[in-house]
Amino acid sequence: MRIVVVGSGGREHALAFMLSKEHEVVVAPGSSALGQYFDLSDKDPLDIDADLYVIGPEQPLVEGLADRLRGHSKTVFGPSKDGARLEGSKAFLKDVLVAAKVPTAEHRSFSDISSALSYVESMKPPYVIKTDGLAEGKGVLVTERLDEAKEDIVAKMTGQRFKGAGRTIVIEEALLGRELSLFALCDGRSAVALPAATDYKRLLEGNEGPNTGGMGAYAPLGWASDSLQEEILDTLVKPTLQELLRRGIQYRGVLYAGVMVTESGPKIIEFNVRFGDPETQVVLPKVEEGLGDILFGCAVGEIGTSLKVSPKSLLTVVLAAPGYPASTQTGAEITGVQRASEKDGVKVFFAGTSYDSERDAFYVSGGRVMAVTGEAPTLQEARSRAYSAVSEISFEGMHYRRDIGA
Ligand code: AMP
Ligand code: GLY
């Protein structure tokens, strides 16, 4: 098959890397760093001829790229604009979850500041405050402090934070337990799960500091049994697909379940409508073959083939630019990428990285710069491979967590 991967980040690098083992891949638009390995195209995906279109990021999905492509009889892995509202609107997500009787945190939506403030005052900590709208994984505050919660509500609702995105907010019950990310590949009616992963959302070691898009990940999880993953599919994912169908939405793409495994069973924290970044970098390489066929099956409404998954472990460490996530500074030259990539069992996935072919040099061009990934038979070995590769790479102000998988 000829497959177009839409996007330009670390997740798209992992998708293109895995799909290109068995298929011809074009990345649109990609980046100068990805251009070292793949054909790129800056055309509208509609103007690129292909058998399958895999849409990476949420933004084009929310804007309706999948509908536009399907409108021209293209085969697309990625939900329609209607389906993408699961991620684009927390209020819509909660409405679907309640209708589908999917366990999730108690919540209320607010568009009026004084009601939001008096509601939060009536709650017990920790407080969870979310924006309604896309905020690149940075729209959530979880805090023990009432003053911080109130300050956040005001900032979000007045649009000081996340521009207009925050005018409606959701305040919800805090879920306690262990968190995991599970990617369900969906064909509209049915779904299969990829192995679960753990993501490290906070910027700093010991899970301190602000929420980010994700600073590291590993898979598989020793504590998440196959039967737990089946339970998540049966109690959280499939009822959601059914409810979407009832509303006339055939969801063909990945449903990324952010799950809290609580004392009373798994509950949905959120659904995203795309693969997670950096979890994709540790989950997809576990698929031994047929990834393209499965995505194609989902796209045409019939998953069909079963997944062959390897037992190996993967762990990835995200190298972040100075100032990330608040005020990313770009432009620094990156050294050691080649040395790191040449190590055994190491793969460097580029995100906010650019490549200058004249100088044969890499530069920082985004907040999360790259995901340095180790793979090995055990998690401990995968971890030491990843960190030994990280130690080869440097750029001014480079920041990463040293406790991924510790
Ligand atoms: P989200 O952007 O919704 O994935 O939220 C980011 C992170 O905040 C999640 O990965 C959780 O760690 C945390 N979080 C969000 N909602 C809740 C909740 N209701 N209870 C506990 N933690 C939460
Ligand atoms: N790693 C979290 C996300 O992709 O949203």
Short mmCIF file of C-alpha atoms and ligand atoms in Angstrom, two decimals:
data_model
loop_
_atom_site.label_atom_id
_atom_site.label_comp_id
_atom_site.label_asym_id
_atom_site.label_seq_id
_atom_site.Cartn_x
_atom_site.Cartn_y
_atom_site.Cartn_z
CA MET A 1 0.00 0.00 0.00
CA ARG A 2 0.90 3.64 -0.35
CA ILE A 3 0.10 5.36 2.95
CA VAL A 4 0.00 9.07 3.79
CA VAL A 5 0.79 9.85 7.42
CA VAL A 6 -0.54 13.32 8.25
CA GLY A 7 1.47 15.24 10.84
CA SER A 8 5.03 16.09 11.78
CA GLY A 9 5.74 15.06 15.38
CA GLY A 10 7.23 12.17 17.31
CA ARG A 11 4.01 10.18 17.10
CA GLU A 12 3.98 10.57 13.31
CA HIS A 13 7.64 9.57 13.16
CA ALA A 14 6.76 6.35 15.00
CA LEU A 15 3.75 5.71 12.74
CA ALA A 16 5.78 6.32 9.58
CA PHE A 17 8.68 4.24 10.90
CA MET A 18 6.46 1.25 11.65
CA LEU A 19 4.28 1.50 8.53
CA SER A 20 7.29 1.90 6.24
CA LYS A 21 8.51 -1.57 7.23
CA GLU A 22 5.75 -3.02 5.05
CA HIS A 23 4.44 -0.15 2.94
CA GLU A 24 5.37 2.93 0.97
CA VAL A 25 4.96 5.98 3.21
CA VAL A 26 4.61 9.70 2.53
CA VAL A 27 4.56 12.10 5.49
CA ALA A 28 2.51 15.27 5.07
CA PRO A 29 3.84 17.77 5.85
CA GLY A 30 6.51 16.12 8.06
CA SER A 31 9.61 18.07 9.03
CA SER A 32 13.15 18.52 7.78
CA ALA A 33 14.23 15.96 10.40
CA LEU A 34 11.71 13.38 9.15
CA GLY A 35 12.73 14.20 5.58
CA GLN A 36 15.96 12.34 6.24
CA TYR A 37 14.04 9.07 6.35
CA PHE A 38 10.76 9.54 4.50
CA ASP A 39 9.25 11.13 1.41
CA LEU A 40 7.54 14.34 2.43
CA SER A 41 4.76 16.30 0.79
CA ASP A 42 3.51 19.74 1.68
CA LYS A 43 0.42 19.32 -0.51
CA ASP A 44 -3.08 19.12 0.88
CA PRO A 45 -3.44 15.39 1.71
CA LEU A 46 -6.43 15.32 -0.65
CA ASP A 47 -4.04 16.02 -3.53
CA ILE A 48 -1.73 13.15 -2.64
CA ASP A 49 -2.65 9.83 -4.17
CA ALA A 50 -2.68 6.95 -1.65
CA ASP A 51 -4.48 3.79 -0.56
CA LEU A 52 -4.74 4.87 3.08
CA TYR A 53 -4.54 8.15 5.00
CA VAL A 54 -3.53 7.98 8.66
CA ILE A 55 -4.17 11.27 10.46
CA GLY A 56 -1.86 11.80 13.44
CA PRO A 57 -2.78 14.95 15.39
CA GLU A 58 -6.15 15.98 16.85
CA GLN A 59 -6.29 19.42 15.25
CA PRO A 60 -6.91 18.29 11.63
CA LEU A 61 -9.40 15.69 12.90
CA VAL A 62 -11.35 18.29 14.86
CA GLU A 63 -11.27 20.50 11.75
CA GLY A 64 -12.80 17.73 9.64
CA LEU A 65 -9.90 16.50 7.49
CA ALA A 66 -11.16 12.90 7.67
CA ASP A 67 -14.61 13.96 6.40
CA ARG A 68 -13.08 15.97 3.56
CA LEU A 69 -10.95 13.00 2.45
CA ARG A 70 -13.86 10.53 2.78
CA GLY A 71 -15.97 12.96 0.77
CA HIS A 72 -13.59 12.19 -2.10
CA SER A 73 -13.78 8.41 -1.53
CA LYS A 74 -10.44 8.17 0.23
CA THR A 75 -9.79 5.43 2.81
CA VAL A 76 -9.03 7.12 6.13
CA PHE A 77 -7.86 5.98 9.56
CA GLY A 78 -9.10 8.78 11.79
CA PRO A 79 -12.52 9.83 13.08
CA SER A 80 -14.88 12.31 11.49
CA LYS A 81 -15.27 15.81 12.87
CA ASP A 82 -18.29 14.58 14.87
CA GLY A 83 -16.28 11.77 16.46
CA ALA A 84 -13.33 14.05 17.15
CA ARG A 85 -15.56 16.13 19.44
CA LEU A 86 -14.79 13.50 22.09
CA GLU A 87 -11.44 15.22 22.44
CA GLY A 88 -12.36 18.66 21.15
CA SER A 89 -15.08 19.17 23.76
CA LYS A 90 -14.90 17.86 27.31
CA ALA A 91 -18.61 18.63 27.71
CA PHE A 92 -19.46 16.42 24.69
CA LEU A 93 -17.18 13.68 26.05
CA LYS A 94 -18.98 13.68 29.39
CA ASP A 95 -22.37 13.68 27.70
CA VAL A 96 -21.44 10.58 25.67
CA LEU A 97 -19.91 8.80 28.70
CA VAL A 98 -22.99 9.39 30.83
CA ALA A 99 -25.31 8.18 28.04
CA ALA A 100 -23.12 5.10 27.47
CA LYS A 101 -22.98 4.42 31.24
CA VAL A 102 -19.19 4.40 31.09
CA PRO A 103 -17.61 4.91 34.53
CA THR A 104 -15.91 8.31 34.79
CA ALA A 105 -15.37 11.12 37.31
CA GLU A 106 -18.40 13.04 38.56
CA HIS A 107 -18.30 16.42 36.90
CA ARG A 108 -20.07 19.70 36.18
CA SER A 109 -19.63 22.15 33.32
CA PHE A 110 -19.63 25.90 33.94
CA SER A 111 -19.77 28.93 31.72
CA ASP A 112 -20.33 31.38 34.59
CA ILE A 113 -17.39 32.29 36.83
CA SER A 114 -19.22 32.90 40.09
CA SER A 115 -21.10 29.57 39.95
CA ALA A 116 -17.83 27.79 39.18
CA LEU A 117 -16.12 29.45 42.14
CA SER A 118 -18.87 28.65 44.60
CA TYR A 119 -19.05 25.03 43.38
CA VAL A 120 -15.30 24.51 43.86
CA GLU A 121 -15.55 25.99 47.37
CA SER A 122 -18.08 23.30 48.23
CA MET A 123 -15.75 20.49 47.12
CA LYS A 124 -13.08 18.49 48.90
CA PRO A 125 -9.51 18.49 47.50
CA PRO A 126 -7.84 17.52 45.24
CA TYR A 127 -9.51 19.80 42.72
CA VAL A 128 -9.55 19.00 38.99
CA ILE A 129 -10.19 21.92 36.63
CA LYS A 130 -10.33 21.41 32.84
CA THR A 131 -10.90 23.64 29.84
CA ASP A 132 -13.54 22.74 27.30
CA GLY A 133 -11.57 22.74 24.07
CA LEU A 134 -8.17 21.70 22.77
CA ALA A 135 -5.24 22.85 24.86
CA GLU A 136 -2.53 20.41 23.74
CA GLY A 137 -2.64 18.29 26.87
CA LYS A 138 -2.05 21.33 29.04
CA GLY A 139 -5.63 22.25 29.86
CA VAL A 140 -5.88 20.35 33.13
CA LEU A 141 -5.02 21.50 36.65
CA VAL A 142 -5.01 18.97 39.48
CA THR A 143 -4.27 20.66 42.81
CA GLU A 144 -4.73 20.28 46.55
CA ARG A 145 -4.91 24.06 46.98
CA LEU A 146 -8.24 25.85 46.82
CA ASP A 147 -6.64 29.26 46.09
CA GLU A 148 -4.77 27.78 43.13
CA ALA A 149 -7.94 26.11 41.84
CA LYS A 150 -9.86 29.40 42.04
CA GLU A 151 -7.11 31.38 40.36
CA ASP A 152 -7.04 28.78 37.56
CA ILE A 153 -10.82 28.94 37.08
CA VAL A 154 -10.67 32.71 36.63
CA ALA A 155 -7.70 32.51 34.25
CA LYS A 156 -9.33 29.82 32.13
CA MET A 157 -12.78 31.36 32.01
CA THR A 158 -11.58 34.83 31.10
CA GLY A 159 -9.44 33.36 28.33
CA GLN A 160 -6.15 34.56 29.92
CA ARG A 161 -5.09 30.94 29.62
CA PHE A 162 -5.55 29.12 26.26
CA LYS A 163 -7.08 32.12 24.47
CA GLY A 164 -10.77 31.53 23.78
CA ALA A 165 -10.43 27.80 24.42
CA GLY A 166 -11.27 28.07 28.09
CA ARG A 167 -14.56 29.85 28.22
CA THR A 168 -16.45 26.78 29.37
CA ILE A 169 -14.77 24.70 32.05
CA VAL A 170 -15.38 21.34 33.64
CA ILE A 171 -14.79 20.80 37.37
CA GLU A 172 -14.58 17.17 38.34
CA GLU A 173 -14.05 14.65 41.06
CA ALA A 174 -10.45 13.47 41.40
CA LEU A 175 -9.98 9.79 40.57
CA LEU A 176 -7.48 7.90 42.69
CA GLY A 177 -5.59 4.85 41.50
CA ARG A 178 -3.10 3.87 38.81
CA GLU A 179 -3.20 5.52 35.45
CA LEU A 180 -2.61 3.95 32.05
CA SER A 181 -3.01 4.80 28.37
CA LEU A 182 -4.73 2.24 26.17
CA PHE A 183 -5.05 2.62 22.40
CA ALA A 184 -8.10 0.93 20.92
CA LEU A 185 -8.09 0.53 17.15
CA CYS A 186 -11.72 0.96 16.13
CA ASP A 187 -13.63 0.12 12.96
CA GLY A 188 -16.85 1.88 13.95
CA ARG A 189 -18.39 -1.08 15.77
CA SER A 190 -15.62 -3.16 17.20
CA ALA A 191 -12.13 -2.57 18.57
CA VAL A 192 -8.85 -4.24 19.42
CA ALA A 193 -6.46 -2.96 22.06
CA LEU A 194 -2.76 -2.32 21.68
CA PRO A 195 -0.68 -3.05 24.81
CA ALA A 196 -1.20 -0.49 27.56
CA ALA A 197 1.46 2.10 28.36
CA THR A 198 2.30 4.52 31.14
CA ASP A 199 2.83 8.18 30.34
CA TYR A 200 4.62 10.73 32.56
CA LYS A 201 2.62 13.92 32.19
CA ARG A 202 4.35 16.19 34.68
CA LEU A 203 7.41 18.20 33.70
CA LEU A 204 9.59 17.36 36.69
CA GLU A 205 10.87 14.28 38.47
CA GLY A 206 8.66 12.83 41.19
CA ASN A 207 5.60 14.00 39.19
CA GLU A 208 6.08 17.62 40.17
CA GLY A 209 5.60 20.73 38.08
CA PRO A 210 3.08 21.55 35.37
CA ASN A 211 1.29 19.06 33.12
CA THR A 212 2.91 18.64 29.72
CA GLY A 213 2.10 16.68 26.57
CA GLY A 214 4.13 13.83 28.11
CA MET A 215 7.78 13.56 29.20
CA GLY A 216 8.31 9.82 28.85
CA ALA A 217 6.54 6.49 28.62
CA TYR A 218 7.02 2.77 28.77
CA ALA A 219 5.24 -0.43 27.79
CA PRO A 220 4.16 -3.02 28.64
CA LEU A 221 2.94 -2.55 32.22
CA GLY A 222 3.67 -5.43 34.54
CA TRP A 223 0.58 -4.67 36.63
CA ALA A 224 -1.94 -4.35 33.78
CA SER A 225 -3.00 -7.90 32.94
CA ASP A 226 -4.55 -8.95 29.65
CA SER A 227 -7.86 -9.39 31.45
CA LEU A 228 -7.74 -5.81 32.77
CA GLN A 229 -7.13 -4.62 29.21
CA GLU A 230 -10.08 -6.70 27.97
CA GLU A 231 -12.22 -5.24 30.75
CA ILE A 232 -11.27 -1.72 29.63
CA LEU A 233 -12.23 -2.60 26.06
CA ASP A 234 -15.55 -4.12 27.14
CA THR A 235 -16.64 -1.63 29.79
CA LEU A 236 -15.16 1.65 28.55
CA VAL A 237 -14.38 1.51 24.82
CA LYS A 238 -17.09 -0.62 23.23
CA PRO A 239 -20.05 1.04 25.01
CA THR A 240 -18.66 4.39 23.83
CA LEU A 241 -18.53 3.15 20.22
CA GLN A 242 -22.14 1.93 20.59
CA GLU A 243 -23.29 5.28 21.92
CA LEU A 244 -21.51 7.08 19.09
CA LEU A 245 -23.18 4.75 16.57
CA ARG A 246 -26.54 5.52 18.15
CA ARG A 247 -25.78 9.17 17.42
CA GLY A 248 -24.93 8.31 13.82
CA ILE A 249 -21.14 8.44 14.26
CA GLN A 250 -19.10 5.55 12.90
CA TYR A 251 -15.84 5.97 14.74
CA ARG A 252 -12.99 4.65 12.56
CA GLY A 253 -9.65 5.44 14.07
CA VAL A 254 -7.88 5.15 17.38
CA LEU A 255 -9.66 5.82 20.64
CA TYR A 256 -7.01 6.63 23.19
CA ALA A 257 -8.43 5.77 26.57
CA GLY A 258 -6.83 7.64 29.46
CA VAL A 259 -7.81 5.29 32.27
CA MET A 260 -7.59 5.44 36.04
CA VAL A 261 -7.71 1.96 37.53
CA THR A 262 -9.46 2.71 40.81
CA GLU A 263 -10.45 0.47 43.70
CA SER A 264 -13.87 0.16 42.10
CA GLY A 265 -12.53 -0.70 38.64
CA PRO A 266 -11.24 1.15 35.59
CA LYS A 267 -12.70 4.59 34.85
CA ILE A 268 -12.24 6.97 31.96
CA ILE A 269 -10.26 10.14 32.69
CA GLU A 270 -10.59 11.19 29.07
CA PHE A 271 -10.72 9.90 25.54
CA ASN A 272 -8.42 11.30 22.91
CA VAL A 273 -9.15 10.74 19.24
CA ARG A 274 -5.57 10.08 18.17
CA PHE A 275 -2.55 8.13 19.32
CA GLY A 276 -0.77 9.45 22.40
CA ASP A 277 2.61 11.09 22.19
CA PRO A 278 5.07 9.73 23.45
CA GLU A 279 3.18 6.47 24.20
CA THR A 280 3.00 5.65 20.48
CA GLN A 281 6.79 5.53 20.39
CA VAL A 282 6.77 2.64 22.90
CA VAL A 283 3.57 0.85 21.87
CA LEU A 284 3.68 0.63 18.06
CA PRO A 285 7.11 -1.06 17.90
CA LYS A 286 5.55 -3.94 19.84
CA VAL A 287 3.35 -4.76 16.83
CA GLU A 288 5.29 -7.40 14.95
CA GLU A 289 3.52 -7.23 11.62
CA GLY A 290 0.39 -6.17 9.82
CA LEU A 291 -0.03 -2.72 11.41
CA GLY A 292 -0.93 -1.17 8.05
CA ASP A 293 -3.48 -3.92 7.35
CA ILE A 294 -5.18 -3.39 10.72
CA LEU A 295 -5.39 0.37 10.23
CA PHE A 296 -6.77 -0.24 6.73
CA GLY A 297 -9.30 -2.72 8.16
CA CYS A 298 -10.46 -0.11 10.68
CA ALA A 299 -10.73 2.48 7.92
CA VAL A 300 -13.04 0.28 5.81
CA GLY A 301 -15.15 -0.83 8.79
CA GLU A 302 -13.78 -4.33 9.25
CA ILE A 303 -10.79 -4.85 11.52
CA GLY A 304 -10.36 -8.47 10.44
CA THR A 305 -6.76 -9.48 11.03
CA SER A 306 -5.58 -10.18 14.53
CA LEU A 307 -2.60 -8.35 16.04
CA LYS A 308 0.76 -10.02 16.56
CA VAL A 309 2.38 -8.36 19.54
CA SER A 310 5.93 -8.92 20.76
CA PRO A 311 6.62 -9.31 24.50
CA LYS A 312 9.60 -6.92 24.37
CA SER A 313 9.78 -3.78 26.54
CA LEU A 314 10.22 -0.23 25.36
CA LEU A 315 10.94 2.95 27.27
CA THR A 316 11.18 6.47 25.93
CA VAL A 317 12.61 9.66 27.41
CA VAL A 318 11.49 13.01 26.02
CA LEU A 319 14.15 15.69 25.68
CA ALA A 320 12.51 19.07 26.15
CA ALA A 321 13.58 22.55 25.09
CA PRO A 322 14.39 25.23 27.68
CA GLY A 323 11.23 26.98 28.90
CA TYR A 324 8.88 24.14 27.87
CA PRO A 325 5.89 24.09 28.36
CA ALA A 326 5.32 27.73 29.33
CA SER A 327 7.67 29.57 26.95
CA THR A 328 9.69 27.28 24.74
CA GLN A 329 12.98 28.62 23.38
CA THR A 330 14.03 27.18 20.03
CA GLY A 331 17.10 27.43 17.83
CA ALA A 332 19.85 25.62 19.80
CA GLU A 333 22.06 23.18 17.91
CA ILE A 334 21.74 19.54 18.99
CA THR A 335 24.78 17.28 19.11
CA GLY A 336 25.19 13.53 19.48
CA VAL A 337 22.04 12.38 17.67
CA GLN A 338 24.01 10.13 15.33
CA ARG A 339 25.97 8.50 18.16
CA ALA A 340 22.78 7.93 20.15
CA SER A 341 20.94 6.42 17.17
CA GLU A 342 23.72 3.97 16.43
CA LYS A 343 23.48 2.28 19.80
CA ASP A 344 21.95 -1.18 20.02
CA GLY A 345 18.21 -1.24 20.63
CA VAL A 346 17.86 2.54 20.37
CA LYS A 347 15.55 4.59 18.20
CA VAL A 348 15.38 8.38 18.24
CA PHE A 349 11.96 9.75 17.24
CA PHE A 350 12.03 13.39 16.13
CA ALA A 351 9.40 15.88 17.24
CA GLY A 352 10.51 19.51 17.67
CA THR A 353 13.70 18.82 15.74
CA SER A 354 14.79 20.39 12.45
CA TYR A 355 17.66 19.29 10.25
CA ASP A 356 19.89 21.56 8.18
CA SER A 357 21.33 19.48 5.36
CA GLU A 358 23.97 22.07 4.38
CA ARG A 359 25.45 22.03 7.84
CA ASP A 360 24.46 18.42 8.50
CA ALA A 361 23.19 19.53 11.90
CA PHE A 362 20.05 19.21 14.03
CA TYR A 363 18.33 22.14 15.76
CA VAL A 364 15.65 22.60 18.40
CA SER A 365 12.40 23.69 16.75
CA GLY A 366 9.72 22.81 19.32
CA GLY A 367 8.99 22.16 22.99
CA ARG A 368 9.31 18.41 23.05
CA VAL A 369 12.37 17.96 20.90
CA MET A 370 12.76 14.21 20.55
CA ALA A 371 11.82 10.93 22.19
CA VAL A 372 14.84 8.72 22.80
CA THR A 373 13.61 5.15 22.92
CA GLY A 374 15.26 1.97 24.14
CA GLU A 375 13.99 -1.53 23.48
CA ALA A 376 15.08 -4.79 25.06
CA PRO A 377 13.69 -8.03 26.49
CA THR A 378 13.18 -6.42 29.92
CA LEU A 379 12.07 -2.97 31.04
CA GLN A 380 15.28 -2.44 33.04
CA GLU A 381 17.43 -3.08 29.97
CA ALA A 382 15.20 -0.91 27.79
CA ARG A 383 15.57 1.82 30.39
CA SER A 384 19.34 1.66 30.52
CA ARG A 385 19.51 1.67 26.71
CA ALA A 386 17.32 4.75 26.51
CA TYR A 387 19.27 6.68 29.17
CA SER A 388 22.63 5.67 27.78
CA ALA A 389 21.52 7.08 24.39
CA VAL A 390 20.22 10.24 26.09
CA SER A 391 23.66 10.79 27.64
CA GLU A 392 25.12 11.14 24.12
CA ILE A 393 22.77 13.98 23.16
CA SER A 394 23.04 17.57 24.25
CA PHE A 395 21.80 21.05 23.48
CA GLU A 396 21.71 24.27 25.46
CA GLY A 397 19.02 24.16 28.15
CA MET A 398 18.12 20.52 27.46
CA HIS A 399 15.74 19.16 30.07
CA TYR A 400 14.53 15.62 30.69
CA ARG A 401 13.25 13.44 33.51
CA ARG A 402 15.64 10.95 35.00
CA ASP A 403 12.93 8.90 36.68
CA ILE A 404 11.09 7.40 33.68
CA GLY A 405 10.49 3.74 34.54
CA ALA A 406 12.39 4.05 37.83
P1 AMP B 1 -6.08 15.06 30.62
O1 AMP B 1 -5.51 16.18 29.79
O2 AMP B 1 -7.56 15.08 30.78
O3 AMP B 1 -5.48 13.73 30.22
O4 AMP B 1 -5.50 15.24 32.08
C1 AMP B 1 -4.12 15.30 32.31
C2 AMP B 1 -3.80 14.53 33.54
O5 AMP B 1 -4.45 15.06 34.68
C3 AMP B 1 -4.28 13.08 33.49
O6 AMP B 1 -3.40 12.27 32.81
C4 AMP B 1 -4.40 12.73 34.95
O7 AMP B 1 -3.14 12.37 35.48
C5 AMP B 1 -4.84 14.03 35.56
N1 AMP B 1 -6.30 14.03 35.70
C6 AMP B 1 -7.21 14.50 34.84
N2 AMP B 1 -8.46 14.31 35.31
C7 AMP B 1 -8.34 13.71 36.51
C8 AMP B 1 -9.26 13.26 37.51
N3 AMP B 1 -10.58 13.42 37.37
N4 AMP B 1 -8.76 12.68 38.60
C9 AMP B 1 -7.42 12.53 38.78
N5 AMP B 1 -6.51 12.94 37.89
C10 AMP B 1 -6.95 13.52 36.76
N1 GLY B 2 0.85 11.71 26.11
C1 GLY B 2 -0.43 12.27 26.27
C2 GLY B 2 -1.08 12.67 25.04
O1 GLY B 2 -0.68 12.33 23.95
O2 GLY B 2 -2.08 13.36 25.14
#
